[in-house]
Coordinates of C-alpha atoms in Angstrom, one line a residue:
Chain A
N1 CA 247.8 25.7 226.8
A2 CA 244.8 25.2 224.4
G3 CA 242.1 25.7 227.0
V4 CA 238.7 24.6 225.7
T5 CA 238.6 23.3 222.1
Q6 CA 235.5 22.8 220.1
T7 CA 235.2 21.2 216.7
P8 CA 233.9 21.9 214.1
K9 CA 233.6 25.7 214.0
F10 CA 230.9 25.6 211.3
R11 CA 228.5 22.9 210.1
I12 CA 225.5 22.6 207.9
L13 CA 223.1 19.7 208.5
K14 CA 220.1 18.5 206.7
I15 CA 216.9 17.9 208.6
G16 CA 217.0 14.4 210.2
Q17 CA 220.7 14.0 210.1
S18 CA 222.8 13.4 213.2
M19 CA 226.1 14.8 214.4
T20 CA 228.4 15.1 217.3
L21 CA 229.9 18.4 218.5
Q22 CA 233.3 17.7 220.1
C23 CA 234.6 19.5 223.1
T24 CA 237.8 18.9 225.0
Q25 CA 239.6 20.8 227.7
D26 CA 243.2 20.5 229.0
M27 CA 242.8 22.5 232.2
N28 CA 241.8 19.5 234.4
H29 CA 238.4 21.2 235.1
N30 CA 235.7 19.2 236.9
Y31 CA 232.7 21.0 235.4
M32 CA 231.8 21.1 231.8
Y33 CA 228.8 22.8 230.1
W34 CA 227.1 23.0 226.8
Y35 CA 225.2 26.2 226.0
R36 CA 223.3 27.4 222.9
Q37 CA 223.1 31.0 221.9
D38 CA 220.2 32.3 219.9
P39 CA 219.9 36.0 218.8
G40 CA 218.4 38.1 221.6
M41 CA 218.1 35.1 223.9
G42 CA 221.4 35.0 225.6
L43 CA 223.0 31.6 226.5
K44 CA 220.8 28.7 227.5
L45 CA 222.2 25.7 229.3
I46 CA 221.6 22.4 227.5
Y47 CA 223.6 19.9 229.6
Y48 CA 226.3 20.0 232.1
S49 CA 228.6 17.6 233.9
V50 CA 230.3 17.8 237.3
G51 CA 232.8 15.0 236.6
A52 CA 233.5 11.9 234.5
G53 CA 230.5 9.7 234.4
I54 CA 228.1 12.3 235.7
T55 CA 225.8 14.4 233.5
D56 CA 222.7 16.4 234.1
K57 CA 220.0 18.3 232.1
G58 CA 220.0 22.0 231.8
E59 CA 217.2 24.3 230.7
V60 CA 216.9 23.1 227.1
P61 CA 218.0 19.4 226.8
N62 CA 215.4 18.1 224.4
G63 CA 216.9 16.8 221.1
Y64 CA 220.4 16.5 222.6
N65 CA 222.5 13.9 224.4
V66 CA 225.8 14.0 226.1
S67 CA 228.4 11.7 227.7
R68 CA 231.4 12.3 229.9
S69 CA 233.7 9.3 229.8
T70 CA 236.8 11.3 230.7
T71 CA 237.6 14.5 232.5
E72 CA 238.8 16.1 229.3
D73 CA 236.0 15.4 226.8
F74 CA 232.3 16.3 226.8
P75 CA 230.7 15.6 223.4
L76 CA 227.2 16.8 222.5
R77 CA 225.1 14.6 220.3
L78 CA 222.3 15.9 218.1
E79 CA 219.9 13.2 216.9
L80 CA 217.4 13.9 214.1
A81 CA 218.4 17.5 213.5
A82 CA 215.6 20.0 213.3
P83 CA 215.6 23.7 212.1
S84 CA 215.0 24.7 215.7
Q85 CA 218.5 23.5 216.5
T86 CA 220.0 26.1 214.3
S87 CA 222.2 28.0 216.7
V88 CA 225.7 28.8 218.0
Y89 CA 226.8 26.2 220.5
F90 CA 229.4 26.8 223.2
C91 CA 231.2 24.4 225.3
A92 CA 232.7 25.7 228.6
S93 CA 234.5 24.4 231.6
S94 CA 235.2 25.5 235.2
H95 CA 237.3 24.3 238.1
R96 CA 235.6 23.5 241.5
N97 CA 237.8 26.1 243.1
L98 CA 237.1 28.9 240.6
P99 CA 233.5 30.0 239.8
E100 CA 234.0 31.4 236.3
A101 CA 233.6 29.4 233.2
F102 CA 236.1 29.3 230.3
F103 CA 234.6 29.0 226.9
G104 CA 235.5 27.4 223.6
Q105 CA 235.3 29.3 220.3
G106 CA 231.8 28.1 219.5
T107 CA 230.2 26.1 216.7
R108 CA 227.8 27.7 214.3
L109 CA 225.3 25.0 213.3
T110 CA 222.7 25.5 210.6
V111 CA 220.0 22.9 210.0
V112 CA 218.3 23.1 206.5
Chain B
A1 CA 214.7 29.7 240.2
Q2 CA 217.4 32.3 239.7
T3 CA 217.0 34.7 236.8
V4 CA 219.3 37.4 235.3
T5 CA 217.8 40.4 233.5
Q6 CA 219.5 42.8 231.2
S7 CA 217.0 45.4 230.3
Q8 CA 219.1 47.2 227.6
P9 CA 219.3 45.2 224.4
E10 CA 221.5 47.8 222.8
M11 CA 223.5 50.9 223.8
S12 CA 225.8 53.4 222.2
V13 CA 228.5 55.5 223.6
Q14 CA 231.0 58.0 222.1
E15 CA 234.6 57.0 222.1
A16 CA 236.4 58.1 225.3
E17 CA 233.1 58.5 227.2
T18 CA 231.8 56.4 230.1
V19 CA 228.9 54.0 229.8
T20 CA 227.0 51.9 232.3
L21 CA 225.4 48.6 231.4
S22 CA 222.6 47.4 233.8
C23 CA 221.9 44.0 235.2
T24 CA 219.5 42.8 237.8
Y25 CA 219.1 39.3 239.2
D26 CA 216.7 37.3 241.3
T27 CA 217.8 34.8 243.9
S28 CA 217.0 33.6 247.4
E29 CA 220.6 32.7 248.0
S30 CA 223.0 34.8 250.1
D31 CA 226.3 33.5 248.7
Y32 CA 226.9 33.7 245.0
Y33 CA 229.1 35.1 242.3
L34 CA 228.3 37.6 239.5
F35 CA 230.2 38.0 236.3
W36 CA 230.3 40.2 233.2
Y37 CA 231.4 38.5 230.0
K38 CA 232.3 40.2 226.7
Q39 CA 231.6 38.7 223.3
P40 CA 233.3 40.6 220.5
P41 CA 232.5 39.8 216.8
S42 CA 235.0 37.0 217.0
R43 CA 232.4 35.1 219.0
Q44 CA 234.9 34.3 221.8
M45 CA 233.4 34.7 225.3
I46 CA 235.8 36.6 227.5
L47 CA 235.5 37.1 231.3
V48 CA 235.6 40.8 232.0
I49 CA 235.1 40.9 235.8
R50 CA 233.9 38.8 238.7
Q51 CA 232.2 39.9 242.0
E52 CA 231.8 37.7 245.1
A53 CA 228.6 38.5 246.9
Y54 CA 230.2 38.4 250.3
K55 CA 232.6 41.2 249.3
Q56 CA 231.2 44.7 249.9
Q57 CA 234.0 46.3 247.8
N58 CA 233.1 46.7 244.1
A59 CA 235.4 44.8 241.7
T60 CA 237.6 46.7 239.3
E61 CA 239.7 45.7 236.3
N62 CA 241.5 48.6 234.7
R63 CA 238.7 50.6 232.9
F64 CA 236.0 48.2 233.9
S65 CA 234.3 48.5 237.3
V66 CA 231.0 47.3 238.8
N67 CA 228.4 48.8 241.1
F68 CA 227.2 45.9 243.2
Q69 CA 224.0 46.6 245.2
K70 CA 223.2 43.3 247.0
A71 CA 220.0 44.5 248.6
A72 CA 218.7 45.8 245.3
K73 CA 220.0 42.7 243.5
S74 CA 221.7 45.0 241.0
F75 CA 225.1 44.5 239.3
S76 CA 226.0 47.2 236.7
L77 CA 229.1 47.4 234.6
K78 CA 230.8 50.8 234.1
I79 CA 233.3 51.2 231.2
S80 CA 235.4 54.3 231.4
D81 CA 237.3 55.9 228.5
S82 CA 235.4 53.7 226.0
Q83 CA 237.5 52.4 223.2
L84 CA 236.6 51.0 219.8
G85 CA 237.7 47.6 220.9
D86 CA 235.0 47.6 223.6
A87 CA 232.3 47.2 221.0
A88 CA 230.8 43.8 221.7
M89 CA 227.9 42.0 223.3
Y90 CA 228.1 42.0 227.1
F91 CA 226.5 39.3 229.2
C92 CA 225.8 39.4 232.9
A93 CA 225.9 36.0 234.6
Y94 CA 225.2 34.5 238.0
R95 CA 226.3 31.4 239.9
S96 CA 225.3 30.4 243.3
V97 CA 228.0 29.0 245.6
G98 CA 227.7 25.3 245.7
D99 CA 225.6 25.2 242.5
D100 CA 227.0 23.8 239.3
K101 CA 225.1 26.0 236.8
I102 CA 226.0 29.5 235.5
I103 CA 222.9 31.5 234.4
F104 CA 223.2 34.2 231.7
G105 CA 221.2 37.2 230.9
K106 CA 220.1 38.0 227.3
G107 CA 223.0 40.4 226.7
T108 CA 223.5 44.1 225.8
R109 CA 225.1 45.0 222.5
L110 CA 227.4 48.0 223.0
H111 CA 228.3 50.2 220.0
I112 CA 231.2 52.6 220.2
L113 CA 230.8 55.7 218.1
P114 CA 234.1 57.2 216.8

């Protein structure tokens, strides 16, 4: 059972480039989340989804977009990358009957 | 809005000793969950323990236990018989029942001294 899988694990982007962080889960979880982790700042919620076709903004959504066309996949799109988006990104999922989230391995993104 | 505060950015403890990590939270809800997650150098986020607010009994998982004080909105994590593998960043987190979001504190980095 793979759980939550994120790709890539590392990426370097140039300012102004775009990319998609992939996230897939095989636990049939309803809820999926994207967080970013910056040193000393904990995890901040970017976007989340309660099911296929439904997404909502979190605390820091600017500069990002998401889609949820299937239960399994929840990609995060960065348009026009900026140095402020240098961070570690985590995808997570949870089931409606279990409150805790299960996390992917994270993606370390550097924008130069 | 709910908030989670971890006031200790870093802590150190001697191997085999006991250490307590602090967490306070602010909410107007009465029904919620609290969590402690561990993030070792591998970066993986691992659930350590979960507490349901309606339960008066403190949760325990082997060497990890919590002190849940609902009225004081306090949720501390006690690690007994500390081991080198306990060295990690620890995050306190909150989720209201019926809410979709999980809110995290800023974390406490725990060092284990051999």
